[in-house]
Amino acid sequence: MARSDAAEKLRGDARYVGDMVVPRMLHGKVLRSPYAHARIVSIDRSAADAMPGVVAILTGADLLDIDPYFGHAIKDRPIVAIDVVRFAGEPVAAVAATDEATAEAAARAIVVEYDELPIVGTIEEALAPGATLVHDQPLRPGAFHGLGTLAERDGNICYRYTIDRGDVDAVFAAADIVVEDDYVFPGVYQYAMETHSVVAQVDSDGITIWATCQHPFLVRAEIAALFDVPLGRVRVIVPYLGGGFGSKSYTKMEPITVALARKAGRPVRIVNRVDESMVTTRRHNMTARVRTAATSDGCLLARDVKAWFDTGAYADNGPRVTATGGDAAPGPYRWSAIRVDAACVYTNTAPSGSYRAFGASHLQWAGELQVDEVARRAGIDSIEIRRRNLLRPGELVRPGGKPLDADLVGDLEKVAEALGWSGEKDPDTGRGVSVGLLAAGAHPVSSAVVRMEADGGAVVLVGSTEVGQGQRTAFAQIAGEVLAMPAERITCQGTDTRFTPYDRSTGASRSTTLAGLAVQRAADAIRVDLLDIAATVWPGDPGAIELRDGAAWHGDESRTYPELIAKRFGLSGGQLIGEGGVHPEGTGSYAEGPVFWEVCIGAAEVHVDRETGQVIVHRTATVADVGRAINPQLVERQDEGATMQGIGNAMFEEMVYVDGQLLNDNLLEYRIPTIEDLPMHSSCVIVENEDGPGPFGAKGCGEGALAGIIGAIATAVADAGVPMTELPFTPERVWRRIQELKEEPS
């Protein structure tokens, strides 16, 4: 089935938040701090107040009637800075004016006097003895961290995730092979074509928001709590999103827009520039110390990991990123002992949050480099060492968590074949594979309503956000399969929390798996209704009735769905409504999860130019282990997008911070992948073992390939003779490593 939204988007008819115009709407602009850490001495807004067209100016002084701090994991972030700024780019004030230019000019006319404070701009500075504290107050847990009891802050460490199984020290002491190194993963911007955009309206009916958000129901809850408004009087409407990749997860620009609209008494729209979105959220940079122990014949024994994730000035989704990274750190192997200590660290940089395949992307490449190094020392092929050591279905991935629900060895062999693993290689060419797992699904709560109209068409109401992944198409297909009718006769609209049933969020590859399961169950309820009505038409033998082609059949006789609905209601009207839901079997906490383990497998072939350090990716292959592909084309497009982002993360994407200042906050100096960066050959292998928890055995996809490709490029470059420990692999960094290797004893 073709995408249901394709024609609308190709014609330019699809509407985004930036297209929204509300009667009496004002334009909002944000004044941001130029300093990474400073005390606010005074704010002089007199010049801005005097400008014609300025309607309202928001500062921290306007928030004295509410608790102005938010954060789904830790409530540490003020709507605008209060007394102290903690990163360069933090909102200090916001202006609402009758036009965008006036709002911009007025924001620039506000004079803020700062008293600079010491900066902890890096993980090392934040962890140093006596380091300046980014926050000095006790942690206040947010409502949706889902990580059990949060411990007290430890200096600048706001969260810690650990795994400790077996006697790690004893295993390392007796091991034949020990590989150890330090690894660096950079901060990365989750570039999406559409920046963060919000329209907010506050009136006697409550608060209405049109927002680019992936988690509308969680945003609704945070807005209700912030502004002390009943949940049912906060309405979040989400049209199409022009990409998200995690950047629009949880609450971002919604509180400041609502606060400004509240003060203005009129609707306000704020649309970020790219540089503003780059300081709204980003991917965590990370440093890690990784050790691997093995026997001389390549039997993996133990892994020991310490990792530090830079969450910036506010926690955002840092605790969950850290936990997921900790889960990914050992890799999916049969270890005798594991020790993981992952810490989430505050620094005076922009807040870090979710980004496609977080956690696995951070640490999988490092662990896989060490697996390959063990293989080299043991004289074993890279495929063979993984074949011998990978977990099998049903084996434990981590203590207390769900056992492995995928055939990793089978997936590995498929991706190797797709890459042409056993073929001849040209000089300075390397091939690599990478295998990992990603804890997917988030908290398993979704619900859906399917409504069949009197004409036999159907509408799916589900609160999961269409960010470009094609879920509206997939939901229509799921309902169509259950109802035995063409998916083209089923429509699925965007989220409006006033009418759409609750869904926890869009992310963690959960939409098709969990929201899709809710849609399947809702459609099942209508299917039962249709069969019940049909049984009144052919009362003698209900077991002989079947649904197909949009009708109920009994032998050669049939009744269309409109005819059945008319029989139920006695007129050409009425409707059938089905509800479906998904909820956790236990508490739904991260410790009991995940919903499923998303497979992160990639393979790559690269060429390294030893004179320039340039790495060219010739060929890639990924595995989409999806259980059941609801729409194979969408699955392939997901893996292609993830491959492209994986190439960007591995080869050139890097946010450069010096003393807390982001130096490359534009798309000229921060390079994202283009079509020219794609390999000449790229393939996606779809694996359908029907072993997922979603509809028809499906499970999510679209993130694993990103982590898999980063690891595959890293192991391929090492296979070409240049083992790298710091991403991205820029020509300069690779060239310098080549020079270092020339100096090392052979």
Short mmCIF file of N, CA and C in Angstrom, two decimals, residues 220-300:
data_model
loop_
_atom_site.label_atom_id
_atom_site.label_comp_id
_atom_site.label_asym_id
_atom_site.label_seq_id
_atom_site.Cartn_x
_atom_site.Cartn_y
_atom_site.Cartn_z
N ARG A 220 0.70 17.50 27.70
CA ARG A 220 -0.55 17.96 28.33
C ARG A 220 -0.45 17.88 29.85
N ALA A 221 0.08 16.77 30.34
CA ALA A 221 0.18 16.59 31.79
C ALA A 221 1.14 17.62 32.41
N GLU A 222 2.26 17.88 31.75
CA GLU A 222 3.22 18.84 32.31
C GLU A 222 2.66 20.26 32.28
N ILE A 223 1.96 20.61 31.21
CA ILE A 223 1.37 21.94 31.12
C ILE A 223 0.30 22.11 32.19
N ALA A 224 -0.53 21.09 32.38
CA ALA A 224 -1.57 21.17 33.40
C ALA A 224 -0.96 21.36 34.79
N ALA A 225 0.13 20.63 35.06
CA ALA A 225 0.78 20.76 36.37
C ALA A 225 1.45 22.12 36.53
N LEU A 226 2.12 22.58 35.47
CA LEU A 226 2.83 23.86 35.56
C LEU A 226 1.87 25.02 35.84
N PHE A 227 0.75 25.04 35.13
CA PHE A 227 -0.14 26.20 35.21
C PHE A 227 -1.37 25.93 36.08
N ASP A 228 -1.33 24.80 36.80
CA ASP A 228 -2.38 24.45 37.76
C ASP A 228 -3.77 24.50 37.10
N VAL A 229 -3.87 23.79 36.01
CA VAL A 229 -5.12 23.72 35.24
C VAL A 229 -5.56 22.25 35.21
N PRO A 230 -6.85 21.96 35.35
CA PRO A 230 -7.28 20.55 35.26
C PRO A 230 -6.85 19.92 33.93
N LEU A 231 -6.49 18.66 33.99
CA LEU A 231 -5.97 17.97 32.81
C LEU A 231 -6.92 18.09 31.62
N GLY A 232 -8.22 17.98 31.89
CA GLY A 232 -9.18 18.01 30.81
C GLY A 232 -9.35 19.38 30.17
N ARG A 233 -8.74 20.40 30.75
CA ARG A 233 -8.86 21.75 30.17
C ARG A 233 -7.56 22.15 29.46
N VAL A 234 -6.70 21.21 29.28
CA VAL A 234 -5.51 21.43 28.44
C VAL A 234 -5.67 20.56 27.20
N ARG A 235 -5.59 21.19 26.05
CA ARG A 235 -5.79 20.49 24.78
C ARG A 235 -4.53 20.64 23.93
N VAL A 236 -3.99 19.52 23.49
CA VAL A 236 -2.79 19.54 22.63
C VAL A 236 -3.17 18.94 21.28
N ILE A 237 -2.93 19.72 20.24
CA ILE A 237 -3.25 19.29 18.88
C ILE A 237 -1.94 19.16 18.11
N VAL A 238 -1.76 18.03 17.45
CA VAL A 238 -0.51 17.78 16.75
C VAL A 238 -0.80 17.51 15.27
N PRO A 239 -0.44 18.41 14.39
CA PRO A 239 -0.59 18.13 12.96
C PRO A 239 0.60 17.29 12.48
N TYR A 240 0.88 17.30 11.21
CA TYR A 240 2.07 16.59 10.73
C TYR A 240 3.33 17.20 11.36
N LEU A 241 4.32 16.36 11.57
CA LEU A 241 5.63 16.84 12.00
C LEU A 241 6.63 16.66 10.85
N GLY A 242 7.48 17.66 10.68
CA GLY A 242 8.53 17.54 9.67
C GLY A 242 9.78 16.92 10.25
N GLY A 243 9.62 15.73 10.78
CA GLY A 243 10.75 15.01 11.38
C GLY A 243 10.84 15.29 12.87
N GLY A 244 11.37 14.32 13.59
CA GLY A 244 11.53 14.48 15.03
C GLY A 244 12.83 13.86 15.51
N PHE A 245 12.97 12.54 15.29
CA PHE A 245 14.18 11.80 15.66
C PHE A 245 14.49 11.93 17.15
N GLY A 246 13.50 12.23 17.95
CA GLY A 246 13.68 12.38 19.39
C GLY A 246 13.78 13.82 19.83
N SER A 247 14.05 14.74 18.90
CA SER A 247 14.22 16.14 19.30
C SER A 247 12.92 16.74 19.82
N LYS A 248 11.79 16.16 19.45
CA LYS A 248 10.51 16.70 19.88
C LYS A 248 9.85 15.78 20.91
N SER A 249 10.67 14.94 21.54
CA SER A 249 10.17 14.11 22.63
C SER A 249 9.98 14.97 23.88
N TYR A 250 8.98 14.62 24.64
CA TYR A 250 8.71 15.28 25.92
C TYR A 250 8.49 16.79 25.70
N THR A 251 8.60 17.56 26.78
CA THR A 251 8.21 18.97 26.74
C THR A 251 9.41 19.84 26.37
N LYS A 252 9.22 20.73 25.43
CA LYS A 252 10.33 21.58 24.99
C LYS A 252 9.91 23.06 25.02
N MET A 253 9.34 23.57 23.92
CA MET A 253 9.01 25.00 23.83
C MET A 253 7.58 25.31 24.26
N GLU A 254 6.83 24.29 24.67
CA GLU A 254 5.43 24.52 25.01
C GLU A 254 5.26 25.41 26.24
N PRO A 255 6.02 25.18 27.35
CA PRO A 255 5.78 26.02 28.55
C PRO A 255 6.02 27.50 28.31
N ILE A 256 7.09 27.87 27.63
CA ILE A 256 7.39 29.28 27.44
C ILE A 256 6.34 29.93 26.53
N THR A 257 5.85 29.18 25.55
CA THR A 257 4.82 29.74 24.66
C THR A 257 3.51 29.94 25.41
N VAL A 258 3.14 28.98 26.24
CA VAL A 258 1.92 29.12 27.04
C VAL A 258 2.06 30.29 28.02
N ALA A 259 3.21 30.38 28.68
CA ALA A 259 3.41 31.46 29.65
C ALA A 259 3.32 32.82 28.97
N LEU A 260 3.86 32.93 27.78
CA LEU A 260 3.82 34.20 27.05
C LEU A 260 2.38 34.51 26.61
N ALA A 261 1.66 33.50 26.15
CA ALA A 261 0.27 33.71 25.74
C ALA A 261 -0.60 34.07 26.94
N ARG A 262 -0.29 33.46 28.07
CA ARG A 262 -1.04 33.77 29.29
C ARG A 262 -0.88 35.24 29.67
N LYS A 263 0.36 35.72 29.55
CA LYS A 263 0.58 37.11 29.92
C LYS A 263 -0.01 38.07 28.88
N ALA A 264 0.11 37.71 27.60
CA ALA A 264 -0.37 38.58 26.53
C ALA A 264 -1.90 38.62 26.47
N GLY A 265 -2.53 37.54 26.93
CA GLY A 265 -3.99 37.47 26.81
C GLY A 265 -4.44 37.23 25.38
N ARG A 266 -3.51 36.81 24.54
CA ARG A 266 -3.81 36.50 23.13
C ARG A 266 -2.98 35.29 22.72
N PRO A 267 -3.40 34.59 21.68
CA PRO A 267 -2.59 33.46 21.20
C PRO A 267 -1.22 33.93 20.72
N VAL A 268 -0.23 33.07 20.91
CA VAL A 268 1.15 33.39 20.52
C VAL A 268 1.73 32.20 19.76
N ARG A 269 2.48 32.50 18.70
CA ARG A 269 3.22 31.44 17.99
C ARG A 269 4.72 31.71 18.11
N ILE A 270 5.47 30.67 18.50
CA ILE A 270 6.94 30.73 18.52
C ILE A 270 7.46 29.64 17.58
N VAL A 271 8.29 30.04 16.65
CA VAL A 271 8.94 29.09 15.74
C VAL A 271 10.44 29.27 15.87
N ASN A 272 11.13 28.24 16.33
CA ASN A 272 12.58 28.32 16.51
C ASN A 272 13.32 28.47 15.18
N ARG A 273 14.41 29.20 15.21
CA ARG A 273 15.40 29.09 14.14
C ARG A 273 16.21 27.82 14.39
N VAL A 274 17.02 27.41 13.40
CA VAL A 274 17.83 26.21 13.57
C VAL A 274 18.78 26.36 14.75
N ASP A 275 19.42 27.54 14.88
CA ASP A 275 20.37 27.71 15.98
C ASP A 275 19.66 27.63 17.33
N GLU A 276 18.39 28.04 17.37
CA GLU A 276 17.66 27.94 18.63
C GLU A 276 17.28 26.49 18.95
N SER A 277 16.93 25.75 17.90
CA SER A 277 16.61 24.34 18.15
C SER A 277 17.84 23.56 18.58
N MET A 278 19.02 23.99 18.08
CA MET A 278 20.25 23.29 18.45
C MET A 278 20.58 23.46 19.93
N VAL A 279 20.07 24.53 20.57
CA VAL A 279 20.29 24.68 22.01
C VAL A 279 19.03 24.32 22.81
N THR A 280 18.02 23.82 22.12
CA THR A 280 16.83 23.34 22.82
C THR A 280 17.03 21.89 23.25
N THR A 281 17.65 21.10 22.38
CA THR A 281 17.97 19.71 22.72
C THR A 281 19.02 19.19 21.76
N ARG A 282 19.68 18.14 22.13
CA ARG A 282 20.73 17.52 21.32
C ARG A 282 20.95 16.10 21.82
N ARG A 283 21.82 15.34 21.11
CA ARG A 283 22.19 14.02 21.61
C ARG A 283 23.34 14.17 22.61
N HIS A 284 23.32 13.31 23.65
CA HIS A 284 24.37 13.35 24.66
C HIS A 284 25.74 13.02 24.05
N ASN A 285 26.73 13.82 24.36
CA ASN A 285 28.09 13.35 24.15
C ASN A 285 28.46 12.43 25.31
N MET A 286 29.44 11.59 25.11
CA MET A 286 29.73 10.56 26.11
C MET A 286 31.20 10.19 26.09
N THR A 287 31.74 9.86 27.22
CA THR A 287 33.05 9.23 27.29
C THR A 287 32.88 7.91 28.03
N ALA A 288 33.70 6.93 27.66
CA ALA A 288 33.55 5.61 28.28
C ALA A 288 34.89 4.91 28.36
N ARG A 289 35.03 4.12 29.39
CA ARG A 289 36.15 3.20 29.55
C ARG A 289 35.57 1.80 29.42
N VAL A 290 36.04 1.03 28.43
CA VAL A 290 35.46 -0.30 28.17
C VAL A 290 36.57 -1.34 28.21
N ARG A 291 36.31 -2.43 28.91
CA ARG A 291 37.26 -3.56 28.98
C ARG A 291 36.52 -4.85 28.62
N THR A 292 37.21 -5.73 27.90
CA THR A 292 36.64 -7.02 27.52
C THR A 292 37.65 -8.12 27.81
N ALA A 293 37.20 -9.19 28.42
CA ALA A 293 38.06 -10.34 28.72
C ALA A 293 37.59 -11.55 27.91
N ALA A 294 38.57 -12.36 27.44
CA ALA A 294 38.23 -13.53 26.62
C ALA A 294 39.30 -14.60 26.79
N THR A 295 38.96 -15.80 26.38
CA THR A 295 39.95 -16.88 26.35
C THR A 295 40.76 -16.78 25.06
N SER A 296 41.83 -17.54 24.99
CA SER A 296 42.72 -17.49 23.82
C SER A 296 42.04 -18.01 22.56
N ASP A 297 40.98 -18.80 22.71
CA ASP A 297 40.28 -19.30 21.52
C ASP A 297 39.01 -18.48 21.22
N GLY A 298 38.90 -17.29 21.81
CA GLY A 298 37.83 -16.36 21.43
C GLY A 298 36.52 -16.54 22.15
N CYS A 299 36.52 -17.18 23.28
CA CYS A 299 35.30 -17.26 24.09
C CYS A 299 35.21 -16.00 24.96
N LEU A 300 34.18 -15.19 24.74
CA LEU A 300 34.03 -13.96 25.50
C LEU A 300 33.65 -14.28 26.94
#
